GROMACS .gro file of C-alpha atoms in nm:
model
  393
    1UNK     CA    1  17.706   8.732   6.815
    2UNK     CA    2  17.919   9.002   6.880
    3UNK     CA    3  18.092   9.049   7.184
    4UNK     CA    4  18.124   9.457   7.330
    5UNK     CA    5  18.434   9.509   7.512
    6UNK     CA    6  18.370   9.787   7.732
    7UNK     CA    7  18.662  10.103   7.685
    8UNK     CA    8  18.945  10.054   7.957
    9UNK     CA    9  19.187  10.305   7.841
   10UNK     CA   10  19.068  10.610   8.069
   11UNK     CA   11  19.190  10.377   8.373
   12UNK     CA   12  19.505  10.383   8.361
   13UNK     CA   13  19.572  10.817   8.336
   14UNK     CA   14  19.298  10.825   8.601
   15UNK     CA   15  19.479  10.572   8.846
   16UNK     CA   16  19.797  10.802   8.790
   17UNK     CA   17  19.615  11.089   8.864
   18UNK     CA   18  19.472  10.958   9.140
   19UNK     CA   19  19.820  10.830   9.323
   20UNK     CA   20  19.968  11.207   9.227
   21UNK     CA   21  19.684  11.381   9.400
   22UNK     CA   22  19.685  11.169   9.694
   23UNK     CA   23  20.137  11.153   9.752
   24UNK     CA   24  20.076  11.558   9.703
   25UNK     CA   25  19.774  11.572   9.991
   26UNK     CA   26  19.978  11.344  10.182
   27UNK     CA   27  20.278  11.569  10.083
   28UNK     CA   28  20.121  11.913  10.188
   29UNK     CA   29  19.937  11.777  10.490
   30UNK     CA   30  20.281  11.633  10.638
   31UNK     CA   31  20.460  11.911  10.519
   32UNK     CA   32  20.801  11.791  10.536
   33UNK     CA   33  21.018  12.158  10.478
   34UNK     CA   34  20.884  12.220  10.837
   35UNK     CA   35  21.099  11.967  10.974
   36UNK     CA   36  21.409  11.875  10.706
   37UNK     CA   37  21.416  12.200  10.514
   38UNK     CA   38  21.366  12.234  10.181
   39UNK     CA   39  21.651  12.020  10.024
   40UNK     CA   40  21.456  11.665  10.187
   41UNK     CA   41  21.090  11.833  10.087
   42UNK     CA   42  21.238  11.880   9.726
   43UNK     CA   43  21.377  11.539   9.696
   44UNK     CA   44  21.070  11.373   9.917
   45UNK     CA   45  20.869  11.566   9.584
   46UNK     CA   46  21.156  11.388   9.316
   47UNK     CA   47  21.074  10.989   9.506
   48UNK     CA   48  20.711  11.102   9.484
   49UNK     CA   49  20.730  11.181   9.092
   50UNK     CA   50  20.986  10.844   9.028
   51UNK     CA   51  20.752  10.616   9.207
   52UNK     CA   52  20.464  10.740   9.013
   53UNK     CA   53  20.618  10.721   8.670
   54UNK     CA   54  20.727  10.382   8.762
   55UNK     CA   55  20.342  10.312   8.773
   56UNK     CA   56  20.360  10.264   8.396
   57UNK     CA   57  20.543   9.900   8.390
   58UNK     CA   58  20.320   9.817   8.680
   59UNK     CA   59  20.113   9.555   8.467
   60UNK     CA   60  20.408   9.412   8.318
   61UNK     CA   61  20.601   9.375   8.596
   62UNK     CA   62  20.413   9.437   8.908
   63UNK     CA   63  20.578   9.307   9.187
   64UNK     CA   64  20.955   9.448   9.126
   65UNK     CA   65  20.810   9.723   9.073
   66UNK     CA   66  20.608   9.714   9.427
   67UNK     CA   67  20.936   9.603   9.597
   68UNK     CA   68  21.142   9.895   9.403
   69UNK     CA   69  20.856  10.192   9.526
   70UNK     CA   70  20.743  10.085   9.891
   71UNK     CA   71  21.076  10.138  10.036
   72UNK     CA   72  21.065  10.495   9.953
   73UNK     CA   73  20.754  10.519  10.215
   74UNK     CA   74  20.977  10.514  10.473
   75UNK     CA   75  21.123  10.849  10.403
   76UNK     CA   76  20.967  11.029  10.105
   77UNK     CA   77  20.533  11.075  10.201
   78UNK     CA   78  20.439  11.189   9.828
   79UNK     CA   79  20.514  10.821   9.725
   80UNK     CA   80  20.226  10.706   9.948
   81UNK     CA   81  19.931  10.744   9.672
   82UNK     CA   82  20.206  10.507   9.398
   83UNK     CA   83  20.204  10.278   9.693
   84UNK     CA   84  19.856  10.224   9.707
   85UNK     CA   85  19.819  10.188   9.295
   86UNK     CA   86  20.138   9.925   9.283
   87UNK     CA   87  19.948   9.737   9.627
   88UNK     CA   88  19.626   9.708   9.428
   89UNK     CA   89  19.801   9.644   9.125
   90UNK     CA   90  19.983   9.337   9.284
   91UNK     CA   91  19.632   9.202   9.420
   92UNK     CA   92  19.426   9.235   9.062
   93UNK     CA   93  19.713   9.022   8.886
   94UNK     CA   94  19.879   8.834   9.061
   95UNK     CA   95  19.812   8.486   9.356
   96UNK     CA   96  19.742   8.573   9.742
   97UNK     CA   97  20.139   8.386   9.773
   98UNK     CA   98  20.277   8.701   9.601
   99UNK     CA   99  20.058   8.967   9.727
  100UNK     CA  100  20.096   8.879  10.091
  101UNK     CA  101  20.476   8.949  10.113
  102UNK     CA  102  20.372   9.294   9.893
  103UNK     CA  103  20.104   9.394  10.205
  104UNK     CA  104  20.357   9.276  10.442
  105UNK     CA  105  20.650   9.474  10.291
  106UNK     CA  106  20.353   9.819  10.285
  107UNK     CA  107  20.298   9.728  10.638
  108UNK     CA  108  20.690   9.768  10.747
  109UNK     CA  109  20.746  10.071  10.536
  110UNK     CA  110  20.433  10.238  10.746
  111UNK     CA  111  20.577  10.107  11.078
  112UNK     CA  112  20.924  10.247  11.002
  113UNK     CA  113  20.774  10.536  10.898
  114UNK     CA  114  20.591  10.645  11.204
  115UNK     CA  115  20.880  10.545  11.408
  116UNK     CA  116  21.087  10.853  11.224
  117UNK     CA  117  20.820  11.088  11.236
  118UNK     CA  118  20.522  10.989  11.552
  119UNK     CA  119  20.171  11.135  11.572
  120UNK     CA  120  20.150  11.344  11.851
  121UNK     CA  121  19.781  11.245  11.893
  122UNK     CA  122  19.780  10.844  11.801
  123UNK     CA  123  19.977  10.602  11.937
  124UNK     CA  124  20.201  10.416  11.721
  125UNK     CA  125  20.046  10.095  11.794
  126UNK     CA  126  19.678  10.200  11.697
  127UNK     CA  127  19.834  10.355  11.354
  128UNK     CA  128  20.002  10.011  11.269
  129UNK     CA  129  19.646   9.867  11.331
  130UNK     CA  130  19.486  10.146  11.141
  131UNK     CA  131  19.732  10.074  10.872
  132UNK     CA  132  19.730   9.692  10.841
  133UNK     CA  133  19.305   9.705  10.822
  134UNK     CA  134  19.379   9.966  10.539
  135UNK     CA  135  19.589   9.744  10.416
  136UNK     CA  136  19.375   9.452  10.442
  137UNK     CA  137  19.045   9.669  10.274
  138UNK     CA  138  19.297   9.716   9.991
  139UNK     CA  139  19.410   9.388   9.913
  140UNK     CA  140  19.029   9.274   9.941
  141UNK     CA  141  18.908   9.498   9.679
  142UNK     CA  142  19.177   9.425   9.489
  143UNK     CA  143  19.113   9.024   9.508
  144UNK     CA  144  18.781   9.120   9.442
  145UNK     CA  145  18.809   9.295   9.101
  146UNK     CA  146  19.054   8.934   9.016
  147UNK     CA  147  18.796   8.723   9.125
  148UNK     CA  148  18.530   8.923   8.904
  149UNK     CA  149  18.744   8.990   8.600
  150UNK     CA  150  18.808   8.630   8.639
  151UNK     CA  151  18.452   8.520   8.625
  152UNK     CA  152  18.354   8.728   8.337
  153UNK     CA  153  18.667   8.592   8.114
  154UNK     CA  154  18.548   8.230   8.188
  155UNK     CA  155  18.187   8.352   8.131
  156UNK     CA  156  18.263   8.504   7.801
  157UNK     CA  157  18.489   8.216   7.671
  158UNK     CA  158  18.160   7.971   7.753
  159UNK     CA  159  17.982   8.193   7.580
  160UNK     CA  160  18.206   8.202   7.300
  161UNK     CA  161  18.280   7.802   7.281
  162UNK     CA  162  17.933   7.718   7.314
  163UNK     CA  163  17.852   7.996   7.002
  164UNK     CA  164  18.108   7.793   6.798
  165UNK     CA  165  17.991   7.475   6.930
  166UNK     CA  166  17.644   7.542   6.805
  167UNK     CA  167  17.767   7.715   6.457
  168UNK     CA  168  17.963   7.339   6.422
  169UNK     CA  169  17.647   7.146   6.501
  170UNK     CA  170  17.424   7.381   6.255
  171UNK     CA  171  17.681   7.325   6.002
  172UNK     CA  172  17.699   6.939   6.064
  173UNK     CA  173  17.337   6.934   5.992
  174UNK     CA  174  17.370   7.108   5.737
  175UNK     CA  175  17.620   6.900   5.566
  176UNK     CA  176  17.432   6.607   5.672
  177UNK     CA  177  17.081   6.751   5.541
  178UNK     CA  178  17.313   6.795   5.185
  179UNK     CA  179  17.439   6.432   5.173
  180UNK     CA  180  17.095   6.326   5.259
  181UNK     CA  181  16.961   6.483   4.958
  182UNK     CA  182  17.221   6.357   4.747
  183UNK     CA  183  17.173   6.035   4.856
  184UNK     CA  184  16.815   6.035   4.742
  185UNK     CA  185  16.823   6.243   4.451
  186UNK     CA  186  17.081   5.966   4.355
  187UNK     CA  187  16.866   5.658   4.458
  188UNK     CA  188  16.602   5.759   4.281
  189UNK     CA  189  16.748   5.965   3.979
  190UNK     CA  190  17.046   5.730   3.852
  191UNK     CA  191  16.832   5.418   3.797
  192UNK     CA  192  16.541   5.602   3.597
  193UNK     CA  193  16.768   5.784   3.411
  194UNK     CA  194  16.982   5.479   3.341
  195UNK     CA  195  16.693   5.292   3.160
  196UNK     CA  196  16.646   5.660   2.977
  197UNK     CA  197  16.947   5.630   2.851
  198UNK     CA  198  16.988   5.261   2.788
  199UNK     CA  199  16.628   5.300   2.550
  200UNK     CA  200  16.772   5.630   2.395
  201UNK     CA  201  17.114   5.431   2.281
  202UNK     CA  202  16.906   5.143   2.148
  203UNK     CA  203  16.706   5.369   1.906
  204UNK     CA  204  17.071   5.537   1.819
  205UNK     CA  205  17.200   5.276   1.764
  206UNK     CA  206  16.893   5.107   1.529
  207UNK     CA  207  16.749   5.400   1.333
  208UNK     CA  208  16.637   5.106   1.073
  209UNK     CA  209  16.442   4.920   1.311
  210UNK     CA  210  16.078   4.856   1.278
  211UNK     CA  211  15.805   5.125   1.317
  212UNK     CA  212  15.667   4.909   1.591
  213UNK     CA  213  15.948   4.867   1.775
  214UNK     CA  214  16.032   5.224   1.790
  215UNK     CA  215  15.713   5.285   1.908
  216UNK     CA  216  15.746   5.090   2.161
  217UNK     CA  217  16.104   5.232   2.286
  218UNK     CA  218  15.962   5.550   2.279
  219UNK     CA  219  15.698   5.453   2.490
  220UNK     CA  220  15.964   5.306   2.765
  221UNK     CA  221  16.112   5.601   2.728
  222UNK     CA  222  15.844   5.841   2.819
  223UNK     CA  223  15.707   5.627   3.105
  224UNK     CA  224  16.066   5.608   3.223
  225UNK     CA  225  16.089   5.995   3.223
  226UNK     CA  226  15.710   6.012   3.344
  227UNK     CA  227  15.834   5.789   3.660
  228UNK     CA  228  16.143   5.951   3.703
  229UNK     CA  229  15.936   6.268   3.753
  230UNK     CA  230  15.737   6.046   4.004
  231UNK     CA  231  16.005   6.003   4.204
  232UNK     CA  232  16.160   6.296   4.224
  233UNK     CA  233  15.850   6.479   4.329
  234UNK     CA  234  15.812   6.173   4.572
  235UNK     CA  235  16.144   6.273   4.730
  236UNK     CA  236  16.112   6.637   4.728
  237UNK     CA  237  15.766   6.552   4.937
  238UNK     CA  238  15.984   6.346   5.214
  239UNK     CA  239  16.227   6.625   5.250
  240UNK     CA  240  15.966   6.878   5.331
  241UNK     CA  241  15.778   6.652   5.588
  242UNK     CA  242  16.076   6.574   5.709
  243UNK     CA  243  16.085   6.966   5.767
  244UNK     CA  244  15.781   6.990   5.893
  245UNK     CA  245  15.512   6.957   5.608
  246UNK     CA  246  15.302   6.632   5.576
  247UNK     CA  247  15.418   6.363   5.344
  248UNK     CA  248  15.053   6.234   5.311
  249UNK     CA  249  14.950   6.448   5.012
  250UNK     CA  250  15.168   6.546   4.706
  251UNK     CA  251  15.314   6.924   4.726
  252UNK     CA  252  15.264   6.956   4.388
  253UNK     CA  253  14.994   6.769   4.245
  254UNK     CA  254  14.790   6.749   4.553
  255UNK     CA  255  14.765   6.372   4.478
  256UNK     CA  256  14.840   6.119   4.773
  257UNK     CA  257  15.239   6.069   4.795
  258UNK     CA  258  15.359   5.744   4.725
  259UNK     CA  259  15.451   5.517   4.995
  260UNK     CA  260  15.896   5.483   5.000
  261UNK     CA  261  15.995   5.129   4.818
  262UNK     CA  262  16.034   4.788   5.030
  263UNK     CA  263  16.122   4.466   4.957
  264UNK     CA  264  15.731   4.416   4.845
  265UNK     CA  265  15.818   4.606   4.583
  266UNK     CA  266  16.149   4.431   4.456
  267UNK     CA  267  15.957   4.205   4.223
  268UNK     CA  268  15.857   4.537   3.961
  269UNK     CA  269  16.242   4.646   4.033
  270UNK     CA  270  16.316   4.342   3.832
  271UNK     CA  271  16.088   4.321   3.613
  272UNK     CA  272  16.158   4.649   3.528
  273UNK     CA  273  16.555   4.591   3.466
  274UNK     CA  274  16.423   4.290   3.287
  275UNK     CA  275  16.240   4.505   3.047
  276UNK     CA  276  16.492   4.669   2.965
  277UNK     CA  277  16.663   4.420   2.829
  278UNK     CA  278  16.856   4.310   3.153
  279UNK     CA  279  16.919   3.980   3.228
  280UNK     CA  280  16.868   3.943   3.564
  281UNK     CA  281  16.868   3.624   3.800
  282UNK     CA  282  16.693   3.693   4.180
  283UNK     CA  283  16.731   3.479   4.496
  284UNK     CA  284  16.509   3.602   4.756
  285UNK     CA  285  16.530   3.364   5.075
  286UNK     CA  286  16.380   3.635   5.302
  287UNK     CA  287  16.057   3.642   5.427
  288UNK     CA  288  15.898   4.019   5.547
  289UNK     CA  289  16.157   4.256   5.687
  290UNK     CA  290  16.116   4.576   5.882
  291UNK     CA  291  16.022   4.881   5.647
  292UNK     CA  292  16.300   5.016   5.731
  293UNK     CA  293  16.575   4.748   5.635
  294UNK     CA  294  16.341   4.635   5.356
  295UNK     CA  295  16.371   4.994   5.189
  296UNK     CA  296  16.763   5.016   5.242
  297UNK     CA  297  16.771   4.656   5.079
  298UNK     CA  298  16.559   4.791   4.799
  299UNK     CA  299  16.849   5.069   4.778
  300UNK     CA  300  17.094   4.867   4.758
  301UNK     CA  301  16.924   4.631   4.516
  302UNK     CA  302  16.858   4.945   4.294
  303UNK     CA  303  17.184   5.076   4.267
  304UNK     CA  304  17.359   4.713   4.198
  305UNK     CA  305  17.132   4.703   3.915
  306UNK     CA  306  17.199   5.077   3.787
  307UNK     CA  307  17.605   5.044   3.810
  308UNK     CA  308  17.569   4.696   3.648
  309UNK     CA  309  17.347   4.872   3.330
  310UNK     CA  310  17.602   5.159   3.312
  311UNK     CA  311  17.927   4.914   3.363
  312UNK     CA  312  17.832   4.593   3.246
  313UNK     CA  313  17.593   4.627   2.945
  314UNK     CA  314  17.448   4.353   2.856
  315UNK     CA  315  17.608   4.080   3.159
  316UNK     CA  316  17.407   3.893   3.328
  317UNK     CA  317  17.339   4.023   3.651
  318UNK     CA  318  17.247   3.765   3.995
  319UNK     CA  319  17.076   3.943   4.302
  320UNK     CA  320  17.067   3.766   4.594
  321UNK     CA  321  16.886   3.834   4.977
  322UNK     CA  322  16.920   3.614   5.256
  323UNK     CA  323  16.926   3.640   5.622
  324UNK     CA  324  16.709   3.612   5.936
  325UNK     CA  325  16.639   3.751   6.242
  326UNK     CA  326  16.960   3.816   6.478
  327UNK     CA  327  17.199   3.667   6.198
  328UNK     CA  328  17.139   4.003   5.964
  329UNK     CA  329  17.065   4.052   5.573
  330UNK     CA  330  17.282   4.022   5.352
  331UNK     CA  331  17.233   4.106   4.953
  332UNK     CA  332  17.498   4.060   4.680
  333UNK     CA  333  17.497   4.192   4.312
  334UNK     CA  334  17.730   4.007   4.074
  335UNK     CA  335  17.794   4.068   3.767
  336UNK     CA  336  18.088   3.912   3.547
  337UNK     CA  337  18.244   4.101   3.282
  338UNK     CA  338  18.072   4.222   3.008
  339UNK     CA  339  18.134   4.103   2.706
  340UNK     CA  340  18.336   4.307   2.421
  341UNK     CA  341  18.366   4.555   2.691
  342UNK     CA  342  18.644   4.730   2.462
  343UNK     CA  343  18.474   4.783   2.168
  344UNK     CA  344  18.134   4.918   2.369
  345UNK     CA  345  18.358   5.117   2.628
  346UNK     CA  346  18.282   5.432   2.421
  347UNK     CA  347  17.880   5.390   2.493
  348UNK     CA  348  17.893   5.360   2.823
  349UNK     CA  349  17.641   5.556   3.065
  350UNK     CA  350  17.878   5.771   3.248
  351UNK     CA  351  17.841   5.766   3.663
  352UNK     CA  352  17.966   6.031   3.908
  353UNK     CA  353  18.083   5.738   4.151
  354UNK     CA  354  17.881   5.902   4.406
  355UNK     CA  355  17.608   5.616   4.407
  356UNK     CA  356  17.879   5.352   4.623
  357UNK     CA  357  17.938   5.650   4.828
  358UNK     CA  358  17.593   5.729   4.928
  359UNK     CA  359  17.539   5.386   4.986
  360UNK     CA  360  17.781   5.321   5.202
  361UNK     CA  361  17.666   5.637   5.435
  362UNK     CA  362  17.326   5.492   5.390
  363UNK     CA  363  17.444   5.115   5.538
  364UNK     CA  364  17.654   5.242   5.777
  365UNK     CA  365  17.322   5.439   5.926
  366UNK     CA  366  17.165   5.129   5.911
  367UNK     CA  367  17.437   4.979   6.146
  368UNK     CA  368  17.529   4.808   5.822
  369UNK     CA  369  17.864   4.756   5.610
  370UNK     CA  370  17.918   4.763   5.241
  371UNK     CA  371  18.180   4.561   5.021
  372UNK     CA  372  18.254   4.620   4.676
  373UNK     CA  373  18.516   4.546   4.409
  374UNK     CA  374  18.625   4.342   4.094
  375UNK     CA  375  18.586   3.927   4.131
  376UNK     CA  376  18.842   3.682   3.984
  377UNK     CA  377  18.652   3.633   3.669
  378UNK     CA  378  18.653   4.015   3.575
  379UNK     CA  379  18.336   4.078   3.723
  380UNK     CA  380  18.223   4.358   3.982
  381UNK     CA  381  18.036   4.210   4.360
  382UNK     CA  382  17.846   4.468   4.573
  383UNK     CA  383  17.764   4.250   4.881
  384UNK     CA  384  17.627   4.475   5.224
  385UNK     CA  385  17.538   4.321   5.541
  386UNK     CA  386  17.274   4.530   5.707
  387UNK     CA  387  17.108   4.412   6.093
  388UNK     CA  388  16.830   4.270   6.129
  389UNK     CA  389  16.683   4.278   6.527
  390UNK     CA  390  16.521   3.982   6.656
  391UNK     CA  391  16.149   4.156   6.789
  392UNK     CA  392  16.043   4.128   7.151
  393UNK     CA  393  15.742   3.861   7.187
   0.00000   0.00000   0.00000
């Protein structure tokens, strides 16, 4: 949003203006070659034209320059209109402590003034008073345009903060709608196209093997790529209901979407990886979990299982879940290391290292905590703690 800054720089020529005109009506209605002749009128008309060229370092300096001008009221009238500019000057930008002695010091130079040269009509003590309300107006308007200017600096700078506040928080979300996606374009991606891969590097590396067999790793493969499609329309689905579509019914197909995994759904997990050709030992001690921490338990269980096919090839792989209400879940991957890891480094399924990463933002959501690295045999442990609330009876 941009902000318009109204055009200030007529002010300053007009205020000048303004404080010649009034020192010359001042000037021409005292008419001081009446009285001193015109040596004193022509330098009453010099003070009048060096007080109002002092009016340019006003802003920068306005109170010297108040104290350096007012004295000439005493003698010279034409500096009467810069008097009145440098008094409201003092008043816009600067404290009531420094303007005071400023009206004060305007007040004196008056007094003194009209004790040189009376009005034959007013009496000097109703002028002073007529003066020091003048005064006083002047000052107040003055305080006035402070206090406003003021309020509409601290209005525009909560304007501006809370703009940038809310173009942080839009990015925030924006970044956090990103890693979201990532996260579950990972999830779901990595292990599907894991298998792919593992099936694909099978038949490379057998191109003798039976008819049948190929047959049958073909097959794995296309369901694998048929499910992988699955999913990924499955998450694409979440993300729009999540925007504000409904999650019931397939975008694409128009087929119901299906449900996100749980523990209850562990068991094909496995036997999937088992499939494969993994060798894969479960311990489930848990009994039924929330949805919630059973599907970031599935997650985690998932992507122990990927990073141990694209790391481990061929190691025997333990999963274990335990936990209960109050105490939290806990589930480790192990893996040791795999053997002739040398010779089959070459074939390895290569890995962004993003998968630990999203997991981690994924547990810590959860209120969780993830712990990961090498064991003493060689191996590789992914163990995450995740809470598990006790529900209200």
């Amino acid at each position: 949003m941009a902000t318009t800054v109204p055009d200030r720089t007529w002010r300053d020529p007009a205020l000048i203006a303004a404080a010649i005109a009034f020192g010359l009506v001042t000037y021409m209605t005292d008419a001081p070659w009446d009285r001193h002749g015109g040596v004193v009128a022509l330098l009453d008309l010099v003070a009048g034209v060096v007080a109002t060229a002092a009016l340019w370092w006003r802003k920068r300096w306005p109170v010297p320059i108040a104290l350096a001008t007012l004295p000439l009221g005493m003698l010279a009238t034409s500096t009467s209109g810069a008097g009145l500019v440098v008094l409201f000057t003092v008043a816009v930008h600067r404290p009531l402590r420094s303007v005071m002695p400023v009206a004060a010091l305007y007040v004196a130079t008056a007094g003194v003034y009209f004790r040189f040269y009376p009005d034959k009509e007013i009496a000097w003590g109703w002028l002073m008073v007529m003066v020091a309300v003048f005064v006083a107006a002047h000052v107040g308007w003055g305080m006035y345009v402070r206090a406003r200017r003021a309020l509409v600096d601290s209005l525009r700078e909560r304007a501006e903060r809370a703009e940038a506040e809310q173009q942080l928080r839009a990015q925030q979300a924006r970044d956090g709608e990103r890693a979201r996606i990532a996260r579950e374009m990972h999830d779901v991606l990595a292990h599907r196209i894991s298998l792919l891969s593992m099936h694909a590097g099978a038949l490379e590396f057998r191109p003798d093997a039976p008819p049948h067999e190929i047959a049958q790793a073909a097959g794995v493969i296309r369901r694998s790529a048929h499910e992988a499609l699955e999913d990924l329309r499955e998450v694409i689905g979440v993300l729009r209901s999540d925007a504000g579509e409904s999650a019931e019914v397939d975008a694409a197909s128009g087929a119901p979407a299906r449900p996100q995994p749980t523990l209850g759904d562990l068991d094909a997990l496995l036997a999937e990886s088992r499939a494969a050709g993994m060798r894969v030992h479960a311990e489930v001690a848990v009994g039924a979990v929330p949805a919630g921490l059973g599907r970031t338990a599935y997650r985690v269980v998932q992507e122990g299982l990927t990073n141990a096919r694209k790391h481990a090839d061929g190691a025997p792989v333990d999963v274990r879940l335990h936990g209960a209400p109050g105490d939290g879940l806990t589930v480790e991957v192990d893996n040791p290391a795999p053997v002739g890891a040398a010779v089959g480094a070459s074939a390895r399924i290569p890995g962004a290292g993003s998968g630990l990463l999203g997991l981690r933002e994924r547990a810590q959501l959860a209120g969780g905590r993830l712990e990961h690295g090498p064991t003493q045999d060689g191996g590789f442990r992914l163990r995450v703690w995740l809470p598990w609330p006790v529900e209200a009876t």
